[in-house]
Amino acid sequence: MKIGIIDADLIGRSKHRFPNLCCMKISGFHKLIGDEVVLKTDYDQLNQFDKVYISKVFSDTLVPDRVLQYPNVTYGGTGFFYDKAEPLPFEIEHCTPDYNLYNTWVQNNISTDKKEFQYYTDYSIGFTTRGCFRQCSFCVNRKYTRVERHSPVDEFVDNNKKYICLLDDNVLGFPQWEEIFNQLNNTNKRFQFKQGMDMRLMTEHKAEVISNSKYIGDFIFAFDHIKDKELIAKKLKIWRKYNQK
């Protein structure tokens, strides 16, 4: 079969510089079963494909309505359905991402500033946990009521990539959070949690473990600075005790 994959945010957002994990997993799955996969960067001639997948993260990314009506097109993601987005089928969700999917596009667009494309070239990307119990009104994760284990680190880590980027929704809300940090540190690769970590859950032990981990980039934390003002002041004091860089 000939498979077309469209990262709609790549087309609709001029400065979007982060790969679509769903697209990479779909590509990885179809290549695994012997299909030909093409990353489409436009909506032309989609009838040449047996099946076309369209995914988007952002709701304001425009996709032509006519395209969504094609019989060979399947579409999904938070950009289409927000917190009602359906998960990928299990066999695709737990397939190793195809980190080569964007290679040609990157080669055609990369400038002298290679850092702009670092998440395509240097990072393995995945989730070790999914979900959050906060139920924030603005969040796409309202369908969850707890933090659940998603996958082991070795499911999505590419040994050829220097770094790891985690997209977990609330890793510190997972009871076995320290086990995950141990897995990450044991890869000997530097890593980051791009979606942020819940500062409201910070403890002395967590601050020590995180500060001593093989982290790369800025530490990103999530909290309600108005509702949790006094609590956050206490948690920040704990964090600063172990992170005086």
C-alpha positions as YAML, in Angstrom:
chain: A
units: angstrom
residues:
- id: 1
  name: MET
  ca: [0.00, 0.00, 0.00]
- id: 2
  name: LYS
  ca: [1.03, 3.59, -0.59]
- id: 3
  name: ILE
  ca: [0.52, 5.73, 2.51]
- id: 4
  name: GLY
  ca: [0.44, 9.53, 2.64]
- id: 5
  name: ILE
  ca: [1.05, 11.29, 5.95]
- id: 6
  name: ILE
  ca: [0.24, 14.96, 6.49]
- id: 7
  name: ASP
  ca: [1.41, 16.96, 9.49]
- id: 8
  name: ALA
  ca: [-1.13, 19.76, 9.09]
- id: 9
  name: ASP
  ca: [0.72, 22.09, 11.46]
- id: 10
  name: LEU
  ca: [3.79, 21.80, 9.25]
- id: 11
  name: ILE
  ca: [1.74, 23.19, 6.36]
- id: 12
  name: GLY
  ca: [-0.41, 25.68, 8.21]
- id: 13
  name: ARG
  ca: [2.13, 27.27, 10.58]
- id: 14
  name: SER
  ca: [5.16, 28.93, 9.02]
- id: 15
  name: LYS
  ca: [7.37, 28.70, 12.10]
- id: 16
  name: HIS
  ca: [6.25, 25.35, 13.50]
- id: 17
  name: ARG
  ca: [9.40, 23.46, 14.43]
- id: 18
  name: PHE
  ca: [8.36, 20.33, 16.30]
- id: 19
  name: PRO
  ca: [7.62, 16.92, 14.76]
- id: 20
  name: ASN
  ca: [4.19, 15.33, 15.09]
- id: 21
  name: LEU
  ca: [4.66, 12.20, 17.19]
- id: 22
  name: CYS
  ca: [1.45, 10.59, 15.90]
- id: 23
  name: CYS
  ca: [2.64, 11.02, 12.32]
- id: 24
  name: MET
  ca: [5.97, 9.39, 13.16]
- id: 25
  name: LYS
  ca: [4.28, 6.46, 14.90]
- id: 26
  name: ILE
  ca: [1.87, 5.92, 12.01]
- id: 27
  name: SER
  ca: [4.79, 6.00, 9.59]
- id: 28
  name: GLY
  ca: [6.79, 3.59, 11.73]
- id: 29
  name: PHE
  ca: [3.92, 1.14, 11.85]
- id: 30
  name: HIS
  ca: [3.24, 1.17, 8.11]
- id: 31
  name: LYS
  ca: [6.91, 0.84, 7.20]
- id: 32
  name: LEU
  ca: [7.12, -2.09, 9.63]
- id: 33
  name: ILE
  ca: [4.41, -3.96, 7.71]
- id: 34
  name: GLY
  ca: [6.03, -3.17, 4.36]
- id: 35
  name: ASP
  ca: [4.02, -0.19, 3.11]
- id: 36
  name: GLU
  ca: [5.48, 2.75, 1.21]
- id: 37
  name: VAL
  ca: [5.19, 5.96, 3.23]
- id: 38
  name: VAL
  ca: [5.40, 9.54, 1.94]
- id: 39
  name: LEU
  ca: [5.34, 12.73, 4.01]
- id: 40
  name: LYS
  ca: [3.03, 15.08, 2.12]
- id: 41
  name: THR
  ca: [3.61, 18.80, 2.55]
- id: 42
  name: ASP
  ca: [0.52, 19.88, 0.61]
- id: 43
  name: TYR
  ca: [-3.02, 18.66, -0.06]
- id: 44
  name: ASP
  ca: [-2.60, 17.96, -3.76]
- id: 45
  name: GLN
  ca: [-3.15, 14.64, -5.57]
- id: 46
  name: LEU
  ca: [-4.17, 12.70, -2.47]
- id: 47
  name: ASN
  ca: [-6.06, 10.27, -4.70]
- id: 48
  name: GLN
  ca: [-2.69, 8.73, -5.58]
- id: 49
  name: PHE
  ca: [-2.53, 7.15, -2.12]
- id: 50
  name: ASP
  ca: [-4.33, 4.09, -0.81]
- id: 51
  name: LYS
  ca: [-4.64, 5.81, 2.58]
- id: 52
  name: VAL
  ca: [-3.88, 9.31, 3.84]
- id: 53
  name: TYR
  ca: [-3.50, 10.27, 7.51]
- id: 54
  name: ILE
  ca: [-3.83, 13.89, 8.62]
- id: 55
  name: SER
  ca: [-2.89, 14.96, 12.14]
- id: 56
  name: LYS
  ca: [-2.74, 18.35, 13.82]
- id: 57
  name: VAL
  ca: [-2.04, 19.58, 17.34]
- id: 58
  name: PHE
  ca: [-3.31, 23.16, 17.09]
- id: 59
  name: SER
  ca: [-7.00, 23.94, 16.63]
- id: 60
  name: ASP
  ca: [-6.34, 27.12, 14.62]
- id: 61
  name: THR
  ca: [-4.35, 25.28, 11.95]
- id: 62
  name: LEU
  ca: [-6.55, 25.33, 8.86]
- id: 63
  name: VAL
  ca: [-7.20, 22.20, 6.80]
- id: 64
  name: PRO
  ca: [-9.38, 22.46, 3.67]
- id: 65
  name: ASP
  ca: [-12.84, 21.00, 4.38]
- id: 66
  name: ARG
  ca: [-12.88, 19.25, 1.01]
- id: 67
  name: VAL
  ca: [-9.81, 17.23, 1.96]
- id: 68
  name: LEU
  ca: [-11.49, 15.79, 5.05]
- id: 69
  name: GLN
  ca: [-14.27, 14.39, 2.87]
- id: 70
  name: TYR
  ca: [-11.99, 12.21, 0.72]
- id: 71
  name: PRO
  ca: [-12.77, 8.51, 1.22]
- id: 72
  name: ASN
  ca: [-9.09, 7.58, 1.68]
- id: 73
  name: VAL
  ca: [-8.46, 10.23, 4.36]
- id: 74
  name: THR
  ca: [-8.37, 9.58, 8.12]
- id: 75
  name: TYR
  ca: [-7.78, 12.53, 10.41]
- id: 76
  name: GLY
  ca: [-7.29, 13.08, 14.13]
- id: 77
  name: GLY
  ca: [-5.46, 14.82, 16.93]
- id: 78
  name: THR
  ca: [-6.18, 17.52, 19.49]
- id: 79
  name: GLY
  ca: [-6.22, 20.12, 16.73]
- id: 80
  name: PHE
  ca: [-9.37, 18.51, 15.33]
- id: 81
  name: PHE
  ca: [-11.06, 17.15, 18.45]
- id: 82
  name: TYR
  ca: [-9.35, 18.88, 21.40]
- id: 83
  name: ASP
  ca: [-9.94, 16.81, 24.58]
- id: 84
  name: LYS
  ca: [-12.19, 14.37, 22.69]
- id: 85
  name: ALA
  ca: [-9.42, 13.17, 20.38]
- id: 86
  name: GLU
  ca: [-9.35, 9.38, 19.99]
- id: 87
  name: PRO
  ca: [-6.10, 7.60, 20.87]
- id: 88
  name: LEU
  ca: [-4.14, 5.76, 18.21]
- id: 89
  name: PRO
  ca: [-4.74, 2.02, 17.90]
- id: 90
  name: PHE
  ca: [-2.57, 0.14, 20.41]
- id: 91
  name: GLU
  ca: [-0.29, -1.40, 17.78]
- id: 92
  name: ILE
  ca: [0.46, 2.05, 16.34]
- id: 93
  name: GLU
  ca: [0.66, 3.90, 19.67]
- id: 94
  name: HIS
  ca: [3.35, 1.50, 20.88]
- id: 95
  name: CYS
  ca: [5.29, 1.35, 17.63]
- id: 96
  name: THR
  ca: [8.75, 2.92, 17.53]
- id: 97
  name: PRO
  ca: [8.44, 6.36, 15.89]
- id: 98
  name: ASP
  ca: [9.88, 6.77, 12.41]
- id: 99
  name: TYR
  ca: [12.54, 9.38, 13.03]
- id: 100
  name: ASN
  ca: [13.37, 9.47, 9.32]
- id: 101
  name: LEU
  ca: [9.91, 10.70, 8.29]
- id: 102
  name: TYR
  ca: [10.93, 14.38, 8.18]
- id: 103
  name: ASN
  ca: [14.45, 13.90, 6.78]
- id: 104
  name: THR
  ca: [13.82, 15.26, 3.28]
- id: 105
  name: TRP
  ca: [11.76, 18.18, 4.55]
- id: 106
  name: VAL
  ca: [14.47, 19.12, 7.06]
- id: 107
  name: GLN
  ca: [17.19, 18.90, 4.41]
- id: 108
  name: ASN
  ca: [15.19, 21.19, 2.13]
- id: 109
  name: ASN
  ca: [14.50, 23.76, 4.85]
- id: 110
  name: ILE
  ca: [17.39, 23.73, 7.28]
- id: 111
  name: SER
  ca: [19.44, 26.90, 7.43]
- id: 112
  name: THR
  ca: [22.75, 27.72, 9.05]
- id: 113
  name: ASP
  ca: [20.86, 27.79, 12.37]
- id: 114
  name: LYS
  ca: [20.51, 24.04, 12.84]
- id: 115
  name: LYS
  ca: [19.21, 24.53, 16.38]
- id: 116
  name: GLU
  ca: [15.87, 25.57, 14.87]
- id: 117
  name: PHE
  ca: [15.40, 21.97, 13.71]
- id: 118
  name: GLN
  ca: [16.98, 20.24, 16.70]
- id: 119
  name: TYR
  ca: [13.82, 18.31, 17.68]
- id: 120
  name: TYR
  ca: [13.84, 16.69, 14.24]
- id: 121
  name: THR
  ca: [17.54, 15.90, 14.16]
- id: 122
  name: ASP
  ca: [18.74, 15.40, 17.74]
- id: 123
  name: TYR
  ca: [15.87, 14.17, 19.91]
- id: 124
  name: SER
  ca: [14.00, 10.94, 20.57]
- id: 125
  name: ILE
  ca: [10.42, 11.87, 21.53]
- id: 126
  name: GLY
  ca: [7.78, 10.06, 23.53]
- id: 127
  name: PHE
  ca: [5.59, 9.63, 26.59]
- id: 128
  name: THR
  ca: [6.49, 7.56, 29.64]
- id: 129
  name: THR
  ca: [3.18, 8.49, 31.31]
- id: 130
  name: ARG
  ca: [-0.12, 9.91, 30.10]
- id: 131
  name: GLY
  ca: [-2.80, 11.87, 31.85]
- id: 132
  name: CYS
  ca: [-3.31, 14.28, 34.72]
- id: 133
  name: PHE
  ca: [-5.79, 14.62, 37.57]
- id: 134
  name: ARG
  ca: [-5.92, 18.44, 37.65]
- id: 135
  name: GLN
  ca: [-8.89, 18.78, 35.25]
- id: 136
  name: CYS
  ca: [-7.86, 22.31, 34.22]
- id: 137
  name: SER
  ca: [-10.54, 23.97, 32.08]
- id: 138
  name: PHE
  ca: [-8.10, 24.98, 29.33]
- id: 139
  name: CYS
  ca: [-6.34, 21.62, 29.00]
- id: 140
  name: VAL
  ca: [-6.70, 18.89, 26.37]
- id: 141
  name: ASN
  ca: [-6.14, 16.26, 29.08]
- id: 142
  name: ARG
  ca: [-9.48, 16.68, 30.83]
- id: 143
  name: LYS
  ca: [-10.52, 13.20, 29.73]
- id: 144
  name: TYR
  ca: [-8.02, 11.77, 32.25]
- id: 145
  name: THR
  ca: [-8.55, 11.55, 36.01]
- id: 146
  name: ARG
  ca: [-5.13, 10.17, 36.94]
- id: 147
  name: VAL
  ca: [-1.59, 9.73, 35.68]
- id: 148
  name: GLU
  ca: [-1.00, 6.35, 34.04]
- id: 149
  name: ARG
  ca: [2.07, 4.49, 32.85]
- id: 150
  name: HIS
  ca: [2.35, 4.71, 29.08]
- id: 151
  name: SER
  ca: [5.55, 3.14, 27.79]
- id: 152
  name: PRO
  ca: [9.09, 2.25, 28.83]
- id: 153
  name: VAL
  ca: [11.81, 4.59, 27.66]
- id: 154
  name: ASP
  ca: [13.36, 2.02, 25.33]
- id: 155
  name: GLU
  ca: [10.12, 1.87, 23.32]
- id: 156
  name: PHE
  ca: [10.82, 5.22, 21.67]
- id: 157
  name: VAL
  ca: [14.51, 6.01, 22.22]
- id: 158
  name: ASP
  ca: [16.70, 5.97, 19.11]
- id: 159
  name: ASN
  ca: [20.32, 5.24, 19.98]
- id: 160
  name: ASN
  ca: [21.40, 7.55, 17.15]
- id: 161
  name: LYS
  ca: [19.72, 10.56, 18.77]
- id: 162
  name: LYS
  ca: [21.72, 12.54, 21.33]
- id: 163
  name: TYR
  ca: [18.85, 13.68, 23.53]
- id: 164
  name: ILE
  ca: [15.36, 12.70, 24.72]
- id: 165
  name: CYS
  ca: [12.26, 14.90, 24.83]
- id: 166
  name: LEU
  ca: [9.37, 13.76, 27.04]
- id: 167
  name: LEU
  ca: [5.81, 14.96, 26.42]
- id: 168
  name: ASP
  ca: [4.30, 13.58, 29.65]
- id: 169
  name: ASP
  ca: [1.34, 15.55, 30.96]
- id: 170
  name: ASN
  ca: [2.19, 15.30, 34.68]
- id: 171
  name: VAL
  ca: [5.07, 12.93, 35.35]
- id: 172
  name: LEU
  ca: [5.44, 13.97, 39.00]
- id: 173
  name: GLY
  ca: [1.86, 12.85, 39.59]
- id: 174
  name: PHE
  ca: [2.80, 9.26, 38.75]
- id: 175
  name: PRO
  ca: [3.48, 7.17, 41.89]
- id: 176
  name: GLN
  ca: [6.55, 5.55, 40.31]
- id: 177
  name: TRP
  ca: [7.99, 8.81, 38.96]
- id: 178
  name: GLU
  ca: [11.46, 8.01, 40.35]
- id: 179
  name: GLU
  ca: [11.59, 4.77, 38.37]
- id: 180
  name: ILE
  ca: [11.08, 6.82, 35.21]
- id: 181
  name: PHE
  ca: [13.91, 9.20, 36.07]
- id: 182
  name: ASN
  ca: [16.14, 6.18, 36.72]
- id: 183
  name: GLN
  ca: [15.27, 4.76, 33.29]
- id: 184
  name: LEU
  ca: [16.09, 8.08, 31.67]
- id: 185
  name: ASN
  ca: [19.37, 8.55, 33.52]
- id: 186
  name: ASN
  ca: [20.40, 5.00, 32.64]
- id: 187
  name: THR
  ca: [20.26, 5.85, 28.92]
- id: 188
  name: ASN
  ca: [23.22, 8.20, 29.50]
- id: 189
  name: LYS
  ca: [21.39, 10.72, 27.30]
- id: 190
  name: ARG
  ca: [20.35, 14.15, 28.46]
- id: 191
  name: PHE
  ca: [16.60, 14.65, 28.58]
- id: 192
  name: GLN
  ca: [13.85, 17.21, 29.18]
- id: 193
  name: PHE
  ca: [10.14, 17.29, 30.01]
- id: 194
  name: LYS
  ca: [8.82, 19.74, 27.45]
- id: 195
  name: GLN
  ca: [5.26, 19.95, 28.79]
- id: 196
  name: GLY
  ca: [6.43, 20.97, 32.23]
- id: 197
  name: MET
  ca: [6.43, 19.35, 35.66]
- id: 198
  name: ASP
  ca: [3.86, 20.04, 38.39]
- id: 199
  name: MET
  ca: [5.49, 22.38, 40.90]
- id: 200
  name: ARG
  ca: [2.60, 21.77, 43.33]
- id: 201
  name: LEU
  ca: [3.89, 18.21, 43.78]
- id: 202
  name: MET
  ca: [7.48, 19.20, 44.53]
- id: 203
  name: THR
  ca: [9.14, 17.61, 47.57]
- id: 204
  name: GLU
  ca: [12.67, 17.62, 48.93]
- id: 205
  name: HIS
  ca: [13.32, 14.20, 47.41]
- id: 206
  name: LYS
  ca: [11.89, 15.12, 44.01]
- id: 207
  name: ALA
  ca: [13.90, 18.33, 43.90]
- id: 208
  name: GLU
  ca: [17.09, 16.41, 44.67]
- id: 209
  name: VAL
  ca: [16.45, 13.70, 42.07]
- id: 210
  name: ILE
  ca: [15.50, 16.15, 39.32]
- id: 211
  name: SER
  ca: [18.42, 18.50, 40.04]
- id: 212
  name: ASN
  ca: [20.91, 15.62, 39.91]
- id: 213
  name: SER
  ca: [19.50, 14.12, 36.71]
- id: 214
  name: LYS
  ca: [20.95, 14.35, 33.20]
- id: 215
  name: TYR
  ca: [18.65, 17.23, 32.26]
- id: 216
  name: ILE
  ca: [19.08, 19.49, 29.24]
- id: 217
  name: GLY
  ca: [17.64, 22.96, 28.76]
- id: 218
  name: ASP
  ca: [15.46, 24.95, 31.11]
- id: 219
  name: PHE
  ca: [13.39, 23.30, 33.80]
- id: 220
  name: ILE
  ca: [9.73, 23.97, 32.99]
- id: 221
  name: PHE
  ca: [7.13, 23.86, 35.74]
- id: 222
  name: ALA
  ca: [3.34, 24.13, 35.77]
- id: 223
  name: PHE
  ca: [1.23, 25.72, 38.49]
- id: 224
  name: ASP
  ca: [-1.65, 28.14, 39.10]
- id: 225
  name: HIS
  ca: [0.17, 31.27, 40.24]
- id: 226
  name: ILE
  ca: [-3.01, 32.84, 41.63]
- id: 227
  name: LYS
  ca: [-4.89, 29.94, 43.18]
- id: 228
  name: ASP
  ca: [-1.79, 28.27, 44.61]
- id: 229
  name: LYS
  ca: [0.27, 31.38, 45.41]
- id: 230
  name: GLU
  ca: [1.27, 30.48, 48.97]
- id: 231
  name: LEU
  ca: [1.82, 26.81, 48.16]
- id: 232
  name: ILE
  ca: [4.01, 27.62, 45.18]
- id: 233
  name: ALA
  ca: [6.15, 29.98, 47.27]
- id: 234
  name: LYS
  ca: [6.91, 27.06, 49.59]
- id: 235
  name: LYS
  ca: [7.59, 24.66, 46.72]
- id: 236
  name: LEU
  ca: [9.89, 27.13, 44.96]
- id: 237
  name: LYS
  ca: [11.88, 27.48, 48.16]
- id: 238
  name: ILE
  ca: [12.40, 23.71, 48.19]
- id: 239
  name: TRP
  ca: [13.40, 23.70, 44.52]
- id: 240
  name: ARG
  ca: [15.90, 26.54, 44.89]
- id: 241
  name: LYS
  ca: [17.56, 24.73, 47.75]
- id: 242
  name: TYR
  ca: [18.67, 22.00, 45.32]
- id: 243
  name: ASN
  ca: [18.97, 24.06, 42.15]
- id: 244
  name: GLN
  ca: [21.16, 27.11, 42.60]
- id: 245
  name: LYS
  ca: [22.59, 27.16, 39.09]
...
